[in-house]
PDB file of C-alpha atoms and ligand atoms in Angstrom:
ATOM      1  CA  MET H   1     -12.032   1.254  -8.268  1.00 95.00           C
ATOM      2  CA  LYS H   2      -9.823   4.296  -8.114  1.00 96.00           C
ATOM      3  CA  LEU H   3      -6.161   4.203  -7.225  1.00 97.00           C
ATOM      4  CA  LYS H   4      -4.570   7.582  -6.715  1.00 97.00           C
ATOM      5  CA  ILE H   5      -0.815   7.835  -6.577  1.00 97.00           C
ATOM      6  CA  MET H   6       0.341  11.005  -4.875  1.00 96.00           C
ATOM      7  CA  ASN H   7       3.733  11.152  -6.585  1.00 97.00           C
ATOM      8  CA  ASP H   8       2.327  11.870 -10.029  1.00 93.00           C
ATOM      9  CA  ASP H   9      -1.109  13.077  -8.906  1.00 90.00           C
ATOM     10  CA  GLN H  10      -2.804  10.690 -11.331  1.00 91.00           C
ATOM     11  CA  GLU H  11      -5.790   8.467 -10.766  1.00 95.00           C
ATOM     12  CA  HIS H  12      -6.052   4.993 -12.249  1.00 95.00           C
ATOM     13  CA  GLU H  13      -9.242   2.969 -12.621  1.00 95.00           C
ATOM     14  CA  LEU H  14      -8.448  -0.652 -11.677  1.00 95.00           C
ATOM     15  CA  GLU H  15     -10.680  -3.707 -11.391  1.00 95.00           C
ATOM     16  CA  GLU H  16     -11.693  -5.008  -7.992  1.00 95.00           C
ATOM     17  CA  GLY H  17      -9.241  -7.659  -6.811  1.00 95.00           C
ATOM     18  CA  ALA H  18      -6.559  -6.569  -9.293  1.00 95.00           C
ATOM     19  CA  GLU H  19      -3.009  -7.206  -8.128  1.00 96.00           C
ATOM     20  CA  LEU H  20      -1.195  -3.876  -8.128  1.00 96.00           C
ATOM     21  CA  SER H  21       2.044  -5.446  -9.358  1.00 95.00           C
ATOM     22  CA  LYS H  22       0.271  -6.566 -12.538  1.00 95.00           C
ATOM     23  CA  ALA H  23      -2.280  -3.794 -12.973  1.00 95.00           C
ATOM     24  CA  LEU H  24       0.296  -1.018 -12.693  1.00 94.00           C
ATOM     25  CA  ASN H  25       2.348  -2.549 -15.504  1.00 88.00           C
ATOM     26  CA  ALA H  26      -0.323  -1.393 -17.913  1.00 85.00           C
ATOM     27  CA  VAL H  27      -0.210   2.232 -16.798  1.00 88.00           C
ATOM     28  CA  ASN H  28       2.679   4.628 -16.455  1.00 85.00           C
ATOM     29  CA  SER H  29       2.998   4.479 -12.679  1.00 93.00           C
ATOM     30  CA  PRO H  30       5.770   5.931 -10.499  1.00 96.00           C
ATOM     31  CA  ILE H  31       5.618   2.825  -8.285  1.00 97.00           C
ATOM     32  CA  LEU H  32       8.576   0.605  -9.129  1.00 96.00           C
ATOM     33  CA  PHE H  33       8.681  -3.143  -8.593  1.00 97.00           C
ATOM     34  CA  GLY H  34      11.591  -5.508  -8.217  1.00 96.00           C
ATOM     35  CA  CYS H  35      11.039  -9.063  -6.998  1.00 97.00           C
ATOM     36  CA  ARG H  36       7.214  -8.840  -6.890  1.00 96.00           C
ATOM     37  CA  THR H  37       7.247 -11.455  -4.140  1.00 96.00           C
ATOM     38  CA  GLY H  38       7.620  -9.302  -1.025  1.00 96.00           C
ATOM     39  CA  ILE H  39      11.361  -9.729  -0.533  1.00 96.00           C
ATOM     40  CA  CYS H  40      13.244  -6.711  -1.921  1.00 96.00           C
ATOM     41  CA  GLY H  41      11.279  -3.701  -0.618  1.00 96.00           C
ATOM     42  CA  THR H  42      11.496  -1.744  -3.894  1.00 97.00           C
ATOM     43  CA  CYS H  43       7.719  -1.258  -3.965  1.00 97.00           C
ATOM     44  CA  LEU H  44       7.379   0.298  -0.479  1.00 97.00           C
ATOM     45  CA  VAL H  45       4.354   2.630  -0.360  1.00 97.00           C
ATOM     46  CA  GLU H  46       2.572   4.644   2.282  1.00 96.00           C
ATOM     47  CA  VAL H  47      -1.197   4.177   2.404  1.00 96.00           C
ATOM     48  CA  MET H  48      -2.439   7.775   2.541  1.00 96.00           C
ATOM     49  CA  ASP H  49      -6.103   6.889   2.278  1.00 94.00           C
ATOM     50  CA  GLY H  50      -7.879   3.560   2.108  1.00 91.00           C
ATOM     51  CA  SER H  51      -9.614   0.935   4.205  1.00 89.00           C
ATOM     52  CA  GLU H  52      -8.126  -1.023   7.117  1.00 87.00           C
ATOM     53  CA  LEU H  53      -7.742  -3.897   4.659  1.00 84.00           C
ATOM     54  CA  ASP H  54      -5.423  -1.761   2.544  1.00 86.00           C
ATOM     55  CA  LYS H  55      -3.321  -1.055   5.629  1.00 86.00           C
ATOM     56  CA  LYS H  56      -3.138  -4.644   6.835  1.00 88.00           C
ATOM     57  CA  SER H  57      -0.031  -6.686   6.062  1.00 89.00           C
ATOM     58  CA  ASN H  58       0.491 -10.413   6.390  1.00 90.00           C
ATOM     59  CA  GLU H  59       3.194 -11.668   8.769  1.00 93.00           C
ATOM     60  CA  ASP H  60       5.954 -12.009   6.139  1.00 94.00           C
ATOM     61  CA  GLU H  61       5.227  -8.522   4.852  1.00 95.00           C
ATOM     62  CA  LYS H  62       5.248  -7.100   8.377  1.00 93.00           C
ATOM     63  CA  GLU H  63       8.701  -8.560   9.002  1.00 94.00           C
ATOM     64  CA  LEU H  64      10.178  -6.785   5.979  1.00 95.00           C
ATOM     65  CA  LEU H  65       8.284  -3.552   6.710  1.00 94.00           C
ATOM     66  CA  ASP H  66       9.769  -3.538  10.219  1.00 93.00           C
ATOM     67  CA  ILE H  67      13.232  -3.665   8.665  1.00 93.00           C
ATOM     68  CA  ILE H  68      12.854  -1.169   5.810  1.00 93.00           C
ATOM     69  CA  SER H  69      10.473   1.441   7.236  1.00 91.00           C
ATOM     70  CA  ASP H  70      10.277   3.567  10.355  1.00 86.00           C
ATOM     71  CA  GLY H  71       6.968   1.913  11.217  1.00 81.00           C
ATOM     72  CA  GLN H  72       5.267   5.254  11.820  1.00 86.00           C
ATOM     73  CA  ALA H  73       2.868   5.341   8.863  1.00 87.00           C
ATOM     74  CA  PRO H  74       0.704   2.571   7.443  1.00 94.00           C
ATOM     75  CA  TYR H  75       3.256   1.224   4.974  1.00 95.00           C
ATOM     76  CA  ARG H  76       2.663  -1.636   2.534  1.00 96.00           C
ATOM     77  CA  LEU H  77       4.499  -3.482  -0.148  1.00 97.00           C
ATOM     78  CA  ALA H  78       2.553  -2.633  -3.298  1.00 97.00           C
ATOM     79  CA  CYS H  79       3.401  -6.037  -4.791  1.00 97.00           C
ATOM     80  CA  GLN H  80       1.396  -7.653  -1.995  1.00 97.00           C
ATOM     81  CA  MET H  81      -1.671  -5.455  -2.463  1.00 97.00           C
ATOM     82  CA  ARG H  82      -4.910  -6.025  -4.342  1.00 95.00           C
ATOM     83  CA  MET H  83      -7.565  -3.452  -5.078  1.00 94.00           C
ATOM     84  CA  ASN H  84     -10.202  -3.750  -2.354  1.00 91.00           C
ATOM     85  CA  ASN H  85     -11.412  -0.157  -2.236  1.00 94.00           C
ATOM     86  CA  ASP H  86     -10.547   3.227  -3.584  1.00 96.00           C
ATOM     87  CA  CYS H  87      -7.084   3.885  -2.293  1.00 96.00           C
ATOM     88  CA  THR H  88      -4.432   6.599  -2.260  1.00 97.00           C
ATOM     89  CA  LEU H  89      -0.770   5.627  -2.133  1.00 97.00           C
ATOM     90  CA  LYS H  90       2.514   7.491  -1.957  1.00 97.00           C
ATOM     91  CA  TYR H  91       5.514   5.712  -3.405  1.00 97.00           C
ATOM     92  CA  ILE H  92       8.444   5.652  -1.002  1.00 96.00           C
ATOM     93  CA  GLY H  93      10.707   2.919  -2.422  1.00 95.00           C
ATOM     94  CA  LYS H  94      13.482   1.159  -0.637  1.00 85.00           C
ATOM     95  CA  LYS H  95      15.319   3.459   1.774  1.00 70.00           C
TER      96      LYS H  95
HETATM   97  S1  FES E 194       8.670  -5.736  -5.513  1.00 72.01           S
HETATM   98 FE1  FES E 194      10.025  -6.620  -4.108  1.00 72.01          FE
HETATM   99  S2  FES E 194       8.976  -6.385  -2.233  1.00 72.01           S
HETATM  100 FE2  FES E 194       7.554  -5.677  -3.687  1.00 72.01          FE
END
């Protein structure tokens, strides 16, 4: 499955179900991670293109996203995402 990251305009081929926080360690990605457990907000991304599943957060993730983002775009914490479909992300980071 293809993951495109807008910031560096590169495409990465990742396995279905791969956790982004692990899979992106192996490639030179502009998406930075901190806690990797959904607490710090370092990995904040905007889902530019992807399925509804890619845009859907769990309740704990939603709570943090409400605090650290303006809530306008479909934001996610990349450390909480798995590859479900081809997806395009833009790294925002903690504001
Ligand atoms: S790395 Fe801390 S919230 Fe994702």
